[in-house]
GROMACS .gro file of C-alpha atoms in nm:
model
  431
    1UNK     CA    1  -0.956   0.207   3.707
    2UNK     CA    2  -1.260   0.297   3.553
    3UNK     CA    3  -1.180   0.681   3.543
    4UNK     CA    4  -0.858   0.524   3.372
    5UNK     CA    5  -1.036   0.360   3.065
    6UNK     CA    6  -1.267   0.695   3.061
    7UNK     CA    7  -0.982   0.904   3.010
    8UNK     CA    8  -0.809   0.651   2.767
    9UNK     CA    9  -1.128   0.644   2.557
   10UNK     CA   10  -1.147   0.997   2.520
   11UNK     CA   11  -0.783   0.997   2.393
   12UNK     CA   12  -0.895   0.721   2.108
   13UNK     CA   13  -1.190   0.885   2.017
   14UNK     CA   14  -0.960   1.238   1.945
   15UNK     CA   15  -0.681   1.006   1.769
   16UNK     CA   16  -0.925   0.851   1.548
   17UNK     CA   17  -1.090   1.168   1.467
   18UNK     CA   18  -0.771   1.290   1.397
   19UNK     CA   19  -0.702   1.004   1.156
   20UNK     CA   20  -1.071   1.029   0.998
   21UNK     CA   21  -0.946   1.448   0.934
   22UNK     CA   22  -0.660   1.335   0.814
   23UNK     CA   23  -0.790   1.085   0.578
   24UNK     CA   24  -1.085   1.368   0.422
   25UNK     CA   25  -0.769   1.606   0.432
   26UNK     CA   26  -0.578   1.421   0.151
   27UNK     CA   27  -0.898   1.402  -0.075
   28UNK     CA   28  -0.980   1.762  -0.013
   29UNK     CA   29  -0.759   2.045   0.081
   30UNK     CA   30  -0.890   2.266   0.394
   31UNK     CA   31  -0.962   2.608   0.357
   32UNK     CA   32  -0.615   2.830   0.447
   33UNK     CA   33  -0.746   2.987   0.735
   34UNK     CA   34  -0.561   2.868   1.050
   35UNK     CA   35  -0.857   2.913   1.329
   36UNK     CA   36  -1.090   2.772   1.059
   37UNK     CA   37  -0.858   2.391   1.033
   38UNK     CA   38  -0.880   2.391   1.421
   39UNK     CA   39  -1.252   2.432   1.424
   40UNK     CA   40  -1.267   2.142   1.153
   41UNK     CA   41  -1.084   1.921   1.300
   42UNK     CA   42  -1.287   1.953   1.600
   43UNK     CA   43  -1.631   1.913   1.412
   44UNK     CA   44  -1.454   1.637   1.279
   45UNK     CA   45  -1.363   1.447   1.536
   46UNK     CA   46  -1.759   1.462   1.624
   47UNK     CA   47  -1.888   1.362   1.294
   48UNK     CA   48  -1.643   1.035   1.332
   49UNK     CA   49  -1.760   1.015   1.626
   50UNK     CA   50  -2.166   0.962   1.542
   51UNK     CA   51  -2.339   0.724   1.744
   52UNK     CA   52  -2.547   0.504   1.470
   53UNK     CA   53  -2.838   0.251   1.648
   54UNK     CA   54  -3.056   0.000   1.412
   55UNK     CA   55  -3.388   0.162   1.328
   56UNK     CA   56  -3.265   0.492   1.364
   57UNK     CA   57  -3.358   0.742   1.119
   58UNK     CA   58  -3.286   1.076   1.267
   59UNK     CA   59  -2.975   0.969   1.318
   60UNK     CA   60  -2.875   0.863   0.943
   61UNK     CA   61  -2.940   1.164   0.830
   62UNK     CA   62  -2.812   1.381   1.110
   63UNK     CA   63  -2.497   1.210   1.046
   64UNK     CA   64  -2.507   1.237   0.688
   65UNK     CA   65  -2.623   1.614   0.678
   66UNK     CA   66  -2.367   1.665   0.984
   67UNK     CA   67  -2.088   1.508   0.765
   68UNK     CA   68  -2.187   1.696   0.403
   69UNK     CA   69  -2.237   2.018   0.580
   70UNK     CA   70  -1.854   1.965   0.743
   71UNK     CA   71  -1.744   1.904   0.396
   72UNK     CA   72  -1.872   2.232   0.271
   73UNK     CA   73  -1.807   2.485   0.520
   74UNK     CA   74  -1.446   2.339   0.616
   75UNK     CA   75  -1.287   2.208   0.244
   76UNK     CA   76  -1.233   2.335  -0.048
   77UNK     CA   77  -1.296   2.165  -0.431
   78UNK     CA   78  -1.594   2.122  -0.626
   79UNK     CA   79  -1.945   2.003  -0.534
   80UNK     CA   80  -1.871   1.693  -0.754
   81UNK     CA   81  -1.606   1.616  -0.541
   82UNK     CA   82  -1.752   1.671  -0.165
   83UNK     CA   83  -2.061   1.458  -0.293
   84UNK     CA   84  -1.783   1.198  -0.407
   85UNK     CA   85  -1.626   1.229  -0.059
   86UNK     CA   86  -1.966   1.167   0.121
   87UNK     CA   87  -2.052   0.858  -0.108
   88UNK     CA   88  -1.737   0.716  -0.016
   89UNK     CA   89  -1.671   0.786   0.302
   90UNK     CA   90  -2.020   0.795   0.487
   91UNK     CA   91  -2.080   0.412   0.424
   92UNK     CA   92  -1.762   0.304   0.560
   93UNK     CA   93  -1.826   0.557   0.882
   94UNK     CA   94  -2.131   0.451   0.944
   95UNK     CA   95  -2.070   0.116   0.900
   96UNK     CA   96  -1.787   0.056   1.136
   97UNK     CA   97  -1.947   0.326   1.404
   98UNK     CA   98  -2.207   0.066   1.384
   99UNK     CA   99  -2.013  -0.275   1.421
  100UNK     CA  100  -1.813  -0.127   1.704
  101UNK     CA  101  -2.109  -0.031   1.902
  102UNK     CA  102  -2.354  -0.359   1.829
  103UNK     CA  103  -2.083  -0.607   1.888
  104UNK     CA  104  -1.915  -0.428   2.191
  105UNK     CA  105  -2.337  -0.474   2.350
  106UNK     CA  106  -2.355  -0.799   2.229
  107UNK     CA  107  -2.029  -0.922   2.370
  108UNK     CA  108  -2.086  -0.739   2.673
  109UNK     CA  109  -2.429  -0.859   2.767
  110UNK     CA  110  -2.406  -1.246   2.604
  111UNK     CA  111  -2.149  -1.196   2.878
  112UNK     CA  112  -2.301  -1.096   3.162
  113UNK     CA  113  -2.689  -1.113   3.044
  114UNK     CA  114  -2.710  -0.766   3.289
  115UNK     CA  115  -2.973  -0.488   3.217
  116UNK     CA  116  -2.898  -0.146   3.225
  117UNK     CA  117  -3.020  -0.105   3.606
  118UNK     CA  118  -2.785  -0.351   3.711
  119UNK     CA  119  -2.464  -0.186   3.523
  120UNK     CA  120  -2.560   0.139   3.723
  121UNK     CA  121  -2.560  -0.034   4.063
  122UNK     CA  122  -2.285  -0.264   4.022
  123UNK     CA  123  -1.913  -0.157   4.020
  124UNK     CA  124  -1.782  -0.466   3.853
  125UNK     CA  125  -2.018  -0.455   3.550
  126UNK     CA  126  -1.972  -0.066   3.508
  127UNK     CA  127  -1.582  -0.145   3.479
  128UNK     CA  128  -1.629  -0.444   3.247
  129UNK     CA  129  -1.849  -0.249   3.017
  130UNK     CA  130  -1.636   0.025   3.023
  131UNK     CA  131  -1.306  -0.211   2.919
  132UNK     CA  132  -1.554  -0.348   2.612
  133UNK     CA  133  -1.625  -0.004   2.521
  134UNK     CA  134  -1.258   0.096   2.511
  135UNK     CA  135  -1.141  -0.210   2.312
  136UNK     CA  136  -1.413  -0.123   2.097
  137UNK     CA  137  -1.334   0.201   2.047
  138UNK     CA  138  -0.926   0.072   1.996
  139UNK     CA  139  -0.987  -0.153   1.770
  140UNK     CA  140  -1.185   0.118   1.561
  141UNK     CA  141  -0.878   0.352   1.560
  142UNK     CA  142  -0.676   0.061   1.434
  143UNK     CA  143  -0.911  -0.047   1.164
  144UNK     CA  144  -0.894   0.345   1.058
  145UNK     CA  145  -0.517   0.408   1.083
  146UNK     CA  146  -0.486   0.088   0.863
  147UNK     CA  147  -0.722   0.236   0.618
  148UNK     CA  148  -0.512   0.520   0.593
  149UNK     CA  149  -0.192   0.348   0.552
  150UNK     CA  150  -0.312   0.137   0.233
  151UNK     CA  151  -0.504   0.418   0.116
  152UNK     CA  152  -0.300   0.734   0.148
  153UNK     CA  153  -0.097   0.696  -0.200
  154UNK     CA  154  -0.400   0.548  -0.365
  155UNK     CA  155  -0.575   0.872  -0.223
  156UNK     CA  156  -0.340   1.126  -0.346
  157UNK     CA  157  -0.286   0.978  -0.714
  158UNK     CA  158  -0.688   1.000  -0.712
  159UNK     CA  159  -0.689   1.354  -0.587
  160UNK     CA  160  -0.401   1.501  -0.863
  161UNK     CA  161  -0.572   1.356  -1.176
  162UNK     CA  162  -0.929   1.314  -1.147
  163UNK     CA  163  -1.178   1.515  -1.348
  164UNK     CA  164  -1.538   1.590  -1.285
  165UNK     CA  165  -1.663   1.379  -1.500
  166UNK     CA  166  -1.404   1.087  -1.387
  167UNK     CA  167  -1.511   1.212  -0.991
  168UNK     CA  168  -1.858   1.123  -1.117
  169UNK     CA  169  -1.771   0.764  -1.235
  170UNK     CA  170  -1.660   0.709  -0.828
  171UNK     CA  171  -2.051   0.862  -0.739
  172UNK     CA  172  -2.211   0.630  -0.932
  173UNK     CA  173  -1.981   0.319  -0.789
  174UNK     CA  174  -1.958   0.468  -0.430
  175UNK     CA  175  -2.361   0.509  -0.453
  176UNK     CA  176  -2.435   0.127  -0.431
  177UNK     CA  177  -2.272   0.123  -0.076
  178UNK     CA  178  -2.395   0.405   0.033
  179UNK     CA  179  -2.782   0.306  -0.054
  180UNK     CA  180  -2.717  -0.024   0.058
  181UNK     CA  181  -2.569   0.064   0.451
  182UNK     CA  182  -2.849   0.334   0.442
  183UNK     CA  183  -3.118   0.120   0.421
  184UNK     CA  184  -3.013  -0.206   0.567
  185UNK     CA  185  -2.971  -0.019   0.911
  186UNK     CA  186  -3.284   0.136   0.869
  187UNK     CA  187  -3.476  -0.143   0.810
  188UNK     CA  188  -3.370  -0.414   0.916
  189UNK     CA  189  -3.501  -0.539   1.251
  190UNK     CA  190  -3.281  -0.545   1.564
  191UNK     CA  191  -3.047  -0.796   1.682
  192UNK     CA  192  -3.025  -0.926   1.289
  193UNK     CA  193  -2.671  -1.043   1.231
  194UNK     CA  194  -2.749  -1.016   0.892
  195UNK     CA  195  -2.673  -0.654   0.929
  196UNK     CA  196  -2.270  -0.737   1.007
  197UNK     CA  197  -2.182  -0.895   0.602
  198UNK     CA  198  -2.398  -0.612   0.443
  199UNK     CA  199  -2.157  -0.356   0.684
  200UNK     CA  200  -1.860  -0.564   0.578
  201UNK     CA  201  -1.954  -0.544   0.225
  202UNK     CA  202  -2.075  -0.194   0.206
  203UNK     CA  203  -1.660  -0.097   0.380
  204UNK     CA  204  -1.520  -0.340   0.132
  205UNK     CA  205  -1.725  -0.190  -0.170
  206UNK     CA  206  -1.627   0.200  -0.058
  207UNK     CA  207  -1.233   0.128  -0.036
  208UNK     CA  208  -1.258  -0.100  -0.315
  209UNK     CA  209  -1.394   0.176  -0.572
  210UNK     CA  210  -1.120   0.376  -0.477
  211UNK     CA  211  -0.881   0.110  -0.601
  212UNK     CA  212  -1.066   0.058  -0.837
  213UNK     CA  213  -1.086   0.419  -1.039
  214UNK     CA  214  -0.709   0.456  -0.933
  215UNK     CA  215  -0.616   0.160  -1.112
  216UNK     CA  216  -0.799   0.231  -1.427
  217UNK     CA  217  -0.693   0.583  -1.398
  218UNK     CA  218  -0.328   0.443  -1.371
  219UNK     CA  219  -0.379   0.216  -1.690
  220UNK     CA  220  -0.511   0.494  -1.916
  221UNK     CA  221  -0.240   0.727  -1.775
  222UNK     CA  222   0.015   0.484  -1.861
  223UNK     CA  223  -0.098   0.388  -2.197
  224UNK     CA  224  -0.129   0.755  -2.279
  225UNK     CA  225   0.220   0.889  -2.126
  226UNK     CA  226   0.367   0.593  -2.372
  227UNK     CA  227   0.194   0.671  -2.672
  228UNK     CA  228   0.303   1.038  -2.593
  229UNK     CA  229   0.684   0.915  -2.543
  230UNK     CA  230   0.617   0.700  -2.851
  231UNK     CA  231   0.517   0.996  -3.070
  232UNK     CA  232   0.793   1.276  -2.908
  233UNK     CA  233   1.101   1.007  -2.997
  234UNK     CA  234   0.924   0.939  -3.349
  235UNK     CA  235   0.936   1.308  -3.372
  236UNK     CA  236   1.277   1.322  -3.232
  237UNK     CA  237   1.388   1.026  -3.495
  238UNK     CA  238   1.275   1.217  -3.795
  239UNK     CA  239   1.413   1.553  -3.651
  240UNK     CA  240   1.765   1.415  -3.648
  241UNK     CA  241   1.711   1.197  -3.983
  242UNK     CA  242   1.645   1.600  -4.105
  243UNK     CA  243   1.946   1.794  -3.891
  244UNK     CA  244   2.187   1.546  -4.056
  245UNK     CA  245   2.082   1.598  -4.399
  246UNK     CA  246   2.064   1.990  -4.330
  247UNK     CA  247   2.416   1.990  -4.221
  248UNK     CA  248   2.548   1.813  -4.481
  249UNK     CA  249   2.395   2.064  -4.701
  250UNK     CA  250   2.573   2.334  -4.475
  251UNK     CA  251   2.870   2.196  -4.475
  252UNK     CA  252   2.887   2.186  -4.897
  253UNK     CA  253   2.697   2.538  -4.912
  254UNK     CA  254   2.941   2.678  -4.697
  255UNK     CA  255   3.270   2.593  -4.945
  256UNK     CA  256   3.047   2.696  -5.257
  257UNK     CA  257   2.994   3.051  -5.070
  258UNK     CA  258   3.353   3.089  -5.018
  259UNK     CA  259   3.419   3.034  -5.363
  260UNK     CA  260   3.153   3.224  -5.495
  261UNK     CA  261   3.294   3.537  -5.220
  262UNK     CA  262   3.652   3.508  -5.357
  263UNK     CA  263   3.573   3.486  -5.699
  264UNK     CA  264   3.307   3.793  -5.702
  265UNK     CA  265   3.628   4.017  -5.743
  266UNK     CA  266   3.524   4.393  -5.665
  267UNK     CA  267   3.139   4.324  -5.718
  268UNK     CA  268   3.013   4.470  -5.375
  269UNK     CA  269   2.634   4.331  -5.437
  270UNK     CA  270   2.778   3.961  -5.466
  271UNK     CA  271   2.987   4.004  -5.143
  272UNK     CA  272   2.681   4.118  -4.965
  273UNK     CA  273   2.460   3.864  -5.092
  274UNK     CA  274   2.731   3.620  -4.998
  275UNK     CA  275   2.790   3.712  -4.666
  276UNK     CA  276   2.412   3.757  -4.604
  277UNK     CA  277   2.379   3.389  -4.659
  278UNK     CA  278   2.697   3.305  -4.463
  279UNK     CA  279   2.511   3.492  -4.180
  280UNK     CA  280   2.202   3.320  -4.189
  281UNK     CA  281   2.327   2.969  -4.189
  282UNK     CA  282   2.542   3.082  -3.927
  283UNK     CA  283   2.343   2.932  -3.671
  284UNK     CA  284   2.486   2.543  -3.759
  285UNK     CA  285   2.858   2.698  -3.734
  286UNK     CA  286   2.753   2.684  -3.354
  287UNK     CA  287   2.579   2.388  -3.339
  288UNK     CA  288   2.572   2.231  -2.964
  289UNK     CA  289   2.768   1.948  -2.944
  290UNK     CA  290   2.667   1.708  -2.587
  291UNK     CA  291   2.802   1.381  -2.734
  292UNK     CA  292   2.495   1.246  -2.777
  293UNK     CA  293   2.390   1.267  -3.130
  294UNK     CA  294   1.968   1.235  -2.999
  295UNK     CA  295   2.023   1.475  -2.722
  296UNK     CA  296   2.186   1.720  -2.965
  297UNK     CA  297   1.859   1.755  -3.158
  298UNK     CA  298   1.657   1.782  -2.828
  299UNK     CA  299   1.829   2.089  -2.691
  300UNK     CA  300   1.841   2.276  -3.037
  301UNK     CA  301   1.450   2.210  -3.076
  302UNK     CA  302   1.399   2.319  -2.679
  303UNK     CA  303   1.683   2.627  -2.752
  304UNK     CA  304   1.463   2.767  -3.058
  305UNK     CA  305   1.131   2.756  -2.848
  306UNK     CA  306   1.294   2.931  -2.611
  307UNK     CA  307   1.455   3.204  -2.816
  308UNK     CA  308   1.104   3.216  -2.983
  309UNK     CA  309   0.948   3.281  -2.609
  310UNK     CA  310   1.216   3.533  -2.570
  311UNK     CA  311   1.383   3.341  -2.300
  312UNK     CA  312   1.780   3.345  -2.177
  313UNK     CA  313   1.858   3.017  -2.306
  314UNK     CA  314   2.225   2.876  -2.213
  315UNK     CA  315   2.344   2.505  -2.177
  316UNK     CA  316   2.722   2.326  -2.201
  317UNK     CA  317   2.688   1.979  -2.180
  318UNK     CA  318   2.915   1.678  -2.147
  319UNK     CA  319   2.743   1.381  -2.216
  320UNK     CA  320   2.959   1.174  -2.385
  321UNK     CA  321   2.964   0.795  -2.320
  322UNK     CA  322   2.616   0.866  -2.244
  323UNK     CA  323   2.519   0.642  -2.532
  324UNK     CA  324   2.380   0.388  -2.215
  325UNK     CA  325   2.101   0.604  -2.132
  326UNK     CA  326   1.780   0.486  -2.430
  327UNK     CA  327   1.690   0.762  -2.687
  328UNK     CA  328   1.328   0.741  -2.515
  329UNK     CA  329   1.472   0.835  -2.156
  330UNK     CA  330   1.699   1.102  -2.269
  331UNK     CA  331   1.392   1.220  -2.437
  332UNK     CA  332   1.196   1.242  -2.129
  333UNK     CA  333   1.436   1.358  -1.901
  334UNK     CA  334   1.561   1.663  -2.082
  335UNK     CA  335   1.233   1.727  -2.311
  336UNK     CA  336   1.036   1.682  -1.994
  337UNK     CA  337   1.258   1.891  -1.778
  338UNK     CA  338   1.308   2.184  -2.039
  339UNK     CA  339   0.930   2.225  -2.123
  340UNK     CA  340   0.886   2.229  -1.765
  341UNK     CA  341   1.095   2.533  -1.760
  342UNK     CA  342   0.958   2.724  -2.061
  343UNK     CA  343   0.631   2.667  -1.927
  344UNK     CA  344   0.719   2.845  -1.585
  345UNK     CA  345   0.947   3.107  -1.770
  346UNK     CA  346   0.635   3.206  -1.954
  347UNK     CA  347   0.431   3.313  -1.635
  348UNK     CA  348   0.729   3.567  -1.595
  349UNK     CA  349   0.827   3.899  -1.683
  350UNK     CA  350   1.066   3.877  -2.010
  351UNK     CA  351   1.342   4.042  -1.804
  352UNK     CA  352   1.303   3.739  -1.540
  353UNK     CA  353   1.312   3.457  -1.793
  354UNK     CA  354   1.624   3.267  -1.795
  355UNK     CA  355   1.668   2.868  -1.845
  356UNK     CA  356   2.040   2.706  -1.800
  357UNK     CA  357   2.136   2.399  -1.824
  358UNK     CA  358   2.419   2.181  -1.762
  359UNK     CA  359   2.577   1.827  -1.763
  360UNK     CA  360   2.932   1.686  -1.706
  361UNK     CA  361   3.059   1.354  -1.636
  362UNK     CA  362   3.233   1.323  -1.278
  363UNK     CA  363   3.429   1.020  -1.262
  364UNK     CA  364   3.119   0.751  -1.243
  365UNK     CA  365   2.858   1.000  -1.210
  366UNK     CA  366   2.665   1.254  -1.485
  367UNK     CA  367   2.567   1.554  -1.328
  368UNK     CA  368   2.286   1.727  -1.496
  369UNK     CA  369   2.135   2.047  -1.381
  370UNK     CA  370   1.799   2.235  -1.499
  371UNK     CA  371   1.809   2.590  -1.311
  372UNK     CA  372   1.522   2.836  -1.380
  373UNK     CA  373   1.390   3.137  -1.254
  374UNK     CA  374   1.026   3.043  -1.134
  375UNK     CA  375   0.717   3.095  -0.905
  376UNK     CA  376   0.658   2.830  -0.628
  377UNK     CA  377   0.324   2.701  -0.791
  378UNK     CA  378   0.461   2.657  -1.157
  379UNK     CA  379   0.683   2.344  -1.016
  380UNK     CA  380   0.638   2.217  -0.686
  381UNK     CA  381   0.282   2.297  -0.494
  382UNK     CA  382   0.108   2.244  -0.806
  383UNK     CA  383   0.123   1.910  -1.001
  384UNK     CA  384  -0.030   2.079  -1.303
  385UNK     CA  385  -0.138   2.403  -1.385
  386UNK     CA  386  -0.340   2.294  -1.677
  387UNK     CA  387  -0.697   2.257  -1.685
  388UNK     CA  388  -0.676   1.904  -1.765
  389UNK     CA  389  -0.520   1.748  -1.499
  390UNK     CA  390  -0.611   1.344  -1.565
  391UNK     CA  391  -0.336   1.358  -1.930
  392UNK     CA  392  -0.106   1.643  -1.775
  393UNK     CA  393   0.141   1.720  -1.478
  394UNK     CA  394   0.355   1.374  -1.486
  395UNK     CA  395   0.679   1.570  -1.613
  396UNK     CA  396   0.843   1.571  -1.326
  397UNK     CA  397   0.698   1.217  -1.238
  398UNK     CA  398   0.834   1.060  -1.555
  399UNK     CA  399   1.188   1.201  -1.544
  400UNK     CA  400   1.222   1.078  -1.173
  401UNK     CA  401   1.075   0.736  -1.311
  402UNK     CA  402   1.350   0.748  -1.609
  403UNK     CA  403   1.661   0.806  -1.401
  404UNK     CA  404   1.581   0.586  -1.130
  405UNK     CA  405   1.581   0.302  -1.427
  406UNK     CA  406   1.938   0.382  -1.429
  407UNK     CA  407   1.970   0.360  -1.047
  408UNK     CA  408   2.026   0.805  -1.041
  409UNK     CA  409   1.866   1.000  -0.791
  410UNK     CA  410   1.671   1.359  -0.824
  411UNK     CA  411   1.665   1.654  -0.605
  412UNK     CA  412   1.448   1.983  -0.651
  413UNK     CA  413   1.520   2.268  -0.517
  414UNK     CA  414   1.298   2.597  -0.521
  415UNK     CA  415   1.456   2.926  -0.344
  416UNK     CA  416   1.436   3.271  -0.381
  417UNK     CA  417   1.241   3.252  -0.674
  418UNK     CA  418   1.460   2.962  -0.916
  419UNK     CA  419   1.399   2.623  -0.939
  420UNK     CA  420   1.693   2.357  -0.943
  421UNK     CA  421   1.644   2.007  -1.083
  422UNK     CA  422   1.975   1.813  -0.984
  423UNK     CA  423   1.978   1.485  -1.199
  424UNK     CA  424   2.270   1.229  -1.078
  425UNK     CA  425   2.305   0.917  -1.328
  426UNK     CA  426   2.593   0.671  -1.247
  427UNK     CA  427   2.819   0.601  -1.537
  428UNK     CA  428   2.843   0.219  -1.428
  429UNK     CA  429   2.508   0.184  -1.557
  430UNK     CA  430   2.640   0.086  -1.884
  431UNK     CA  431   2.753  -0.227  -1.704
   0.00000   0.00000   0.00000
């Protein structure tokens, strides 16, 4: 029985380290190297694994050397953010690899008041502190795969947007927890329950600043992507205000030039100068017409840019009765969607740039469809490509946000070098 809980304990110890890896994983990305994960995840699992005692120095920092050195060798990101992993994540470690041990003796010997010459000798109080030890060790691994759980999204949103000098705002909060499990182990005398509050706290504080700098970073992100919304549908507003008054000019300058070309007679420099104008203004003669007066001015604005860029540009949408869908969503679905694809059309070849896009009504569903030609990092491994990574890379994240207001589904597909967005959008929305 004993050999039993042996071999169960083993198998928690290698879960749990696989849950710590796992956990340090989704803050920082391991190095690519496949021989070089397997080795982490083995040092890992020991540096979970640290045996922490009261009064024990060499230990403290073994562990903490142990864990920083692990974090440089095996991950990749910036110093900033390995000593932000370390603040974070040692307190909590040692902390609970602390708990689990004092508490499991405690129980254990309040229990049987045995030394350790009598555990050797006798069967039954090997076995029963080998069962502590192994609920010990299981109620670790739960305590870590519910950390992961609650934490995991918090983890990655943290992880996508943070800069350096944000990553240093989480040093300076994780440092109070770290200082304080540090030297309340250290000093404090043996057998001091006071110890177990100040471990409590120091878990509650590390988690907690986590939640803490992903809410904030959440608030400012908000605020800012709806002041940016704000200003691109001002923009928008004024744009078509402008269009409408253009075309109305167009549509007057277009009888005056046919006049003025059928009255000129034989005068060949009038004709040309005529039909030179005619030629110029051409461009409203094929004006894209979606049915949606707001979208109208959207694709012509995204269609110039990409003309400018020297991109394949093409688009026949359907959209009417689309009137259901806010000026502000339509704006961040297809603005979003089609700067998205000019961005990754620029990292391409001209011959390679192409951007289509298309839209149609099927029965009580619009279909719309973004299709570019793309590498894999300009859309889906990569959040962002742009330097500043805490006000950038939440196209895609908005536009999902947007349709799902309207109950629609997206779907992105990346093959052979294009990138699909499929948008679906049922029509009973404007029920």
């Amino acid at each position: 029985m004993i050999r039993a809980l042996d071999i169960l304990s083993v198998l928690m110890v290698w879960t749990y380290g696989f849950v710590f890896f796992s956990i340090i994983k989704v803050f920082l990305p391991l190095r690519k190297n496949w021989f070089a994960k397997l080795v982490a995840f083995i040092v890992c699992v020991n540096v979970a694994d640290y045996v922490i005692y009261s009064n024990d120095l060499p230990a403290l920092f073994g562990c903490m050397a142990f864990f920083f050195g692990y974090l440089l060798v095996f991950h990749n990101g910036s110093l900033v953010e390995k000593i932000s992993v370390l603040l974070i994540f040692y307190p909590a470690l040692i902390a609970v690899n602390y708990l689990m041990l004092d508490i499991g003796s405690r129980i254990f010997f309040g229990m049987t008041e045995a030394n350790s010459q009598e555990i050797s000798k006798s069967h039954e109080l090997l076995f029963l502190s080998t069962l502590v030890h192994t609920i010990s060790l299981f109620l670790r691994l739960l305590f870590w795969i519910a950390a992961f759980v609650v934490l995991r999204k918090v983890l990655l949103q943290l992880t996508s947007s943070l800069s350096n000098k944000m990553w240093m705002m989480v040093d300076m909060v994780g440092g109070a927890s770290f200082v304080a499990i540090f030297t309340i182990i250290y000093f404090m005398p043996e057998r001091m329950m006071i110890v177990y509050p100040i471990c409590g706290a120091s878990i509650f504080s590390s988690f907690g600043c986590i939640c803490l700098v992903s809410y904030i970073c959440q608030s400012m992100q908000t605020a800012y992507r709806a002041q940016e919304l704000s200003m691109k549908y001002g923009f928008y507003e004024e744009k078509l205000k402008e269009e409408e008054r253009v075309r109305s000019i167009y549509h007057d300058m277009k009888n005056h030039l046919l006049v003025l070309k059928a009255g000129s007679g034989n005068d060949e420099a009038t004709k040309k100068a005529v039909e030179s104008l005619q030629s110029r203004i051409a461009g409203y003669e094929n004006y894209q017409h979606t049915g949606n007066d707001f979208l109208d001015i959207i694709l012509r604005d995204k269609a110039e840019k990409a003309k400018e860029s020297r991109i394949d540009f093409s688009a026949v949408l359907h959209m009417e009765d689309s009137d259901f869908i806010a000026p502000l969503d339509i704006s961040t679905i297809f603005g979003n969607a089609l700067d998205n694809a000019i961005e990754a059309s620029l990292k391409l070849p001209e011959e390679e740039r192409m951007i289509m896009v298309k839209a149609v009504r099927v029965h009580d569903l619009f279909s719309i469809v973004f299709e570019n030609n793309a590498v894999l990092s300009s859309n889906m491994e990569e959040k962002t490509t742009k330097k500043d990574r805490f006000l950038h890379g939440f196209g895609i994240a908005n536009i999902k946000r947007a349709v799902e207001k309207y109950d629609g589904e997206c779907i992105f597909q990346h093959k052979d070098g294009r990138f699909v967005l499929k948008l679906m959008i049922p029509a009973a929305a404007i029920s």
